Short mmCIF file of C-alpha atoms in Angstrom, two decimals:
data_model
loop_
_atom_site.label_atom_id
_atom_site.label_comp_id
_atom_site.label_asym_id
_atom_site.label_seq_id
_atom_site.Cartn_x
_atom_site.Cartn_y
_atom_site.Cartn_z
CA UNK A 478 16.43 2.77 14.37
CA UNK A 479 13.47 0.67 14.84
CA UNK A 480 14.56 -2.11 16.90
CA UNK A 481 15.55 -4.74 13.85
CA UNK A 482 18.25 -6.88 12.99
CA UNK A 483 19.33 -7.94 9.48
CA UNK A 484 21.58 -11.01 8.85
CA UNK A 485 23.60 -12.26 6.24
CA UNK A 486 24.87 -15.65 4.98
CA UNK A 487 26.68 -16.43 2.39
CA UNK A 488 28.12 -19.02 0.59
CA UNK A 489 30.79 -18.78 -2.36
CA UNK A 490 29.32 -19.70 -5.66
CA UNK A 491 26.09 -20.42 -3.92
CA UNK A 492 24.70 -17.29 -3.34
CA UNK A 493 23.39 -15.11 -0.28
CA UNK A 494 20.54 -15.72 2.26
CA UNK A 495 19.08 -12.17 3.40
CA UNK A 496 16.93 -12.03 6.48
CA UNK A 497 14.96 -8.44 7.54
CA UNK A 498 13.84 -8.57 11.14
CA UNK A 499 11.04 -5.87 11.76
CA UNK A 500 9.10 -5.71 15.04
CA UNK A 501 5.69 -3.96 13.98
CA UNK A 502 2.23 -3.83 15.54
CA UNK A 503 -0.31 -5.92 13.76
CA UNK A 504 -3.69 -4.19 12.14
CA UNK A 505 -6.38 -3.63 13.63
CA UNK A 506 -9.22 -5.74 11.68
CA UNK A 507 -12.14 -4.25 13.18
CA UNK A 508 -10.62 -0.68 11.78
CA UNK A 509 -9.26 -2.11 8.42
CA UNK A 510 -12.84 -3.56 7.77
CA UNK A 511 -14.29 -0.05 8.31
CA UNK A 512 -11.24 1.61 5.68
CA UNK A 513 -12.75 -0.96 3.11
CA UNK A 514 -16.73 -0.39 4.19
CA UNK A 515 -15.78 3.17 3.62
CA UNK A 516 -14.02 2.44 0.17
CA UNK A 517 -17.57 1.05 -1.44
CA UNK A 518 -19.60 3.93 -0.16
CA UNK A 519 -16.89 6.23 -1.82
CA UNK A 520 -16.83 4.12 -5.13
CA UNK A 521 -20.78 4.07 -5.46
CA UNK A 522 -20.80 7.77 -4.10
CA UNK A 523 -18.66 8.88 -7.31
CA UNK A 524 -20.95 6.92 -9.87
CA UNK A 525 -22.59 9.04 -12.28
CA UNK A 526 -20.18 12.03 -12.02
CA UNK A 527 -18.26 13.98 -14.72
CA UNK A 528 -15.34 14.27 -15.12
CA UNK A 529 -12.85 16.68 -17.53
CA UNK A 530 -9.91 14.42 -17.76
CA UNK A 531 -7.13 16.99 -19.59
CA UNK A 532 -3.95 14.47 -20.70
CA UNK A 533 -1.74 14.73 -23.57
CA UNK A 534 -0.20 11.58 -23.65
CA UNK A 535 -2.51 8.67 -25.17
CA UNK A 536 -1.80 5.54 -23.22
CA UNK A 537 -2.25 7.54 -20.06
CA UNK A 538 -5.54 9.07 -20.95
CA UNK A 539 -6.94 5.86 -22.31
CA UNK A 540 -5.60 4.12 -19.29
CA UNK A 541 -7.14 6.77 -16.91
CA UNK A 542 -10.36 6.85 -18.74
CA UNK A 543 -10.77 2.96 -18.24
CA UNK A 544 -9.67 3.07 -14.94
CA UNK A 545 -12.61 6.33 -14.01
CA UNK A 546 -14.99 4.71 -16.09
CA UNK A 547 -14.86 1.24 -13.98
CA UNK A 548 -15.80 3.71 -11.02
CA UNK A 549 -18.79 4.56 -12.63
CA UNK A 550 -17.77 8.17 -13.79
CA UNK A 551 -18.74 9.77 -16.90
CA UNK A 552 -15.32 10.77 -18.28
CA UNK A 553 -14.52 13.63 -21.00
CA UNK A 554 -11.40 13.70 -22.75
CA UNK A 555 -9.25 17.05 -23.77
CA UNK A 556 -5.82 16.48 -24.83
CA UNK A 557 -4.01 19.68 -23.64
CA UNK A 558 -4.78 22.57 -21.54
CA UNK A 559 -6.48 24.74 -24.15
CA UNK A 560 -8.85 22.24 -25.00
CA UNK A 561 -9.51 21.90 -21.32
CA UNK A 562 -10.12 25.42 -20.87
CA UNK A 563 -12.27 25.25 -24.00
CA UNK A 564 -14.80 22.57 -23.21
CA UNK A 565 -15.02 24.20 -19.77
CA UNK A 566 -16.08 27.67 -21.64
CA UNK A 567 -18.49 25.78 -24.29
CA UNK A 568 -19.99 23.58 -21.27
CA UNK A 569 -23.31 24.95 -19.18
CA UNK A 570 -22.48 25.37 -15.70
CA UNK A 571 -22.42 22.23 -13.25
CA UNK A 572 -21.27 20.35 -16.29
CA UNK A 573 -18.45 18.65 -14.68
CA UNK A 574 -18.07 17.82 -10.93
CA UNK A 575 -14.29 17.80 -11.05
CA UNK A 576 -11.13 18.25 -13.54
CA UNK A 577 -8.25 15.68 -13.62
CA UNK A 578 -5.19 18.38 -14.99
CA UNK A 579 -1.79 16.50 -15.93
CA UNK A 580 0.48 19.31 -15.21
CA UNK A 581 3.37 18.84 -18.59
CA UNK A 582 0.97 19.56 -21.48
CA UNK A 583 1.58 21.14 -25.11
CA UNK A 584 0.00 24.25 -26.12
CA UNK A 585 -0.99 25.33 -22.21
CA UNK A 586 0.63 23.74 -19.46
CA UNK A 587 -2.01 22.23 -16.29
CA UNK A 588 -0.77 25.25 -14.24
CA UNK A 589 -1.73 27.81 -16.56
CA UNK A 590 -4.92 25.69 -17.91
CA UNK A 591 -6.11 26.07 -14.25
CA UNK A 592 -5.19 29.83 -13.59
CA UNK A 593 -7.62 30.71 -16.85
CA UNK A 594 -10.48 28.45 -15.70
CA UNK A 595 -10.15 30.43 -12.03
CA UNK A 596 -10.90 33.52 -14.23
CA UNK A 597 -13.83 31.85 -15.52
CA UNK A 598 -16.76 33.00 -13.15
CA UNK A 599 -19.38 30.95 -12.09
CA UNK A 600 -17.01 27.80 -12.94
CA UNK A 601 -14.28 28.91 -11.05
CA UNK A 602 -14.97 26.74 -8.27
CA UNK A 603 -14.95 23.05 -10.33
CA UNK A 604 -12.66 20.94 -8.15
CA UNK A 605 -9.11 20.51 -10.21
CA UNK A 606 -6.79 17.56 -9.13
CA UNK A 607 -3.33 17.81 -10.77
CA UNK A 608 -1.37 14.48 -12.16
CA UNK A 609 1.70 14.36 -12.49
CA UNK A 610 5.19 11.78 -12.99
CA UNK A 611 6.81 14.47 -10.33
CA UNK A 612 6.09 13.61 -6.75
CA UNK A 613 7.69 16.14 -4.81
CA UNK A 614 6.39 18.57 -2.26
CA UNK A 615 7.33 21.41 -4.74
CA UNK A 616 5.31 20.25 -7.57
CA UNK A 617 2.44 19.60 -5.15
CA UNK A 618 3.17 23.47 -3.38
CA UNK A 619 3.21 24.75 -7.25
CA UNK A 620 -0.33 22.91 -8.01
CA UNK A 621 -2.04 23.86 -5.02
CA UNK A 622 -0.74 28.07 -5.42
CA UNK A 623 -1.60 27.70 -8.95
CA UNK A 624 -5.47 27.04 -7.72
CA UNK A 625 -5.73 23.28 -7.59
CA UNK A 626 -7.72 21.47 -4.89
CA UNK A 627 -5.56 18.53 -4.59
CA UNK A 628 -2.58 16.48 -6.51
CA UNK A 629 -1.89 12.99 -7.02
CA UNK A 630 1.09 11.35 -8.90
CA UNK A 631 1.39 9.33 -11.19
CA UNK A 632 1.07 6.19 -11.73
CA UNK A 633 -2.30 6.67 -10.64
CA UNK A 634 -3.45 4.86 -7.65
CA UNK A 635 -7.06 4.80 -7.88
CA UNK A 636 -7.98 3.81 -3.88
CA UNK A 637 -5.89 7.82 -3.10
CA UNK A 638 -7.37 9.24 -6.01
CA UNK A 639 -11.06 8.13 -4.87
CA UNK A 640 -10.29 9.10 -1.21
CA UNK A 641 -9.03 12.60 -2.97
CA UNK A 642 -11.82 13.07 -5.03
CA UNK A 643 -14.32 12.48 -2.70
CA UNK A 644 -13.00 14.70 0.36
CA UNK A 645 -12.68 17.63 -1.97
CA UNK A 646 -16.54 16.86 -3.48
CA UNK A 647 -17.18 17.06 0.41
CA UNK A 648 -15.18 20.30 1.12
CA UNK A 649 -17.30 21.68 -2.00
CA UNK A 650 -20.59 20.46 -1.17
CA UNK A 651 -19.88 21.98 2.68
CA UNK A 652 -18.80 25.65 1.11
#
């Protein structure tokens, strides 16, 4: 379908030689340059913010949490979604710029963690990102109807979760 070839050889008891044969157009430098230009202004423009991270499991909060801190984010740590809704409640407004939710949580679940902090006024509108293992358009449909700005899977990749982040701080900040 795109115009490749793929060849074989093989030898008995020697093994096999696969070869892939992909025409594709090169980068463009110039543009790829600007992508990582872009990429430092969004890492420095995320420094200082706060940040509700709500994950159950251990490894991946602490992993997370190293991960947010090295982007120079304040992060807070609530290990289900009652505790998430909780420190949101006890917090003054404008306490946290955005909410990390994992969606598979004991006690409240990140769907149902998000519904009761949309209930909450004046911090209804904190920006909530869901994580989860489950990468499929359902999952992500489910997050966003259940009042989530935006969803990334798991493992996290920090460069989409940056980009994420910081187009939904710039969809708040424009509202």
């Amino acid at each position: 379908m795109m115009g490749g070839t793929i060849d074989v050889e093989s030898k008995l008891g020697k093994g096999s030689t696969f070869t892939i044969t992909i025409d594709h157009k090169l980068g463009n430098e110039e543009k790829d340059k600007v992508k990582q230009e872009d990429l430092v202004v969004s890492k420095h423009s995320l420094e200082g913010k706060h940040v509700l991270l709500a994950e159950d499991n251990e490894l991946n909060a602490e992993f997370a949490k190293i991960i947010l801190e090295d982007c120079g984010l304040h992060v807070d740590l609530a290990r289900d979604g009652l505790e998430c809704v909780g420190k949101v409640i006890q917090k003054p407004v404008g306490s946290y710029d955005f909410i990390l939710m994992d969606i598979q949580m004991p006690n409240m679940n990140g769907y149902l963690a998000t519904q009761k902090i949309r209930e909450i006024p004046e911090k209804n509108t904190i920006p909530i990102i869901a994580m989860s293992a489950n990468a499929f358009d359902e999952d992500k449909k489910q997050a966003l109807k259940a009042g989530m700005n935006g969803y990334i899977s798991k493992p996290i990749d920090m460069d989409k979760l940056q980009s994420q982040i910081i187009e939904i701080l710039k969809e708040k900040a424009g509202s």
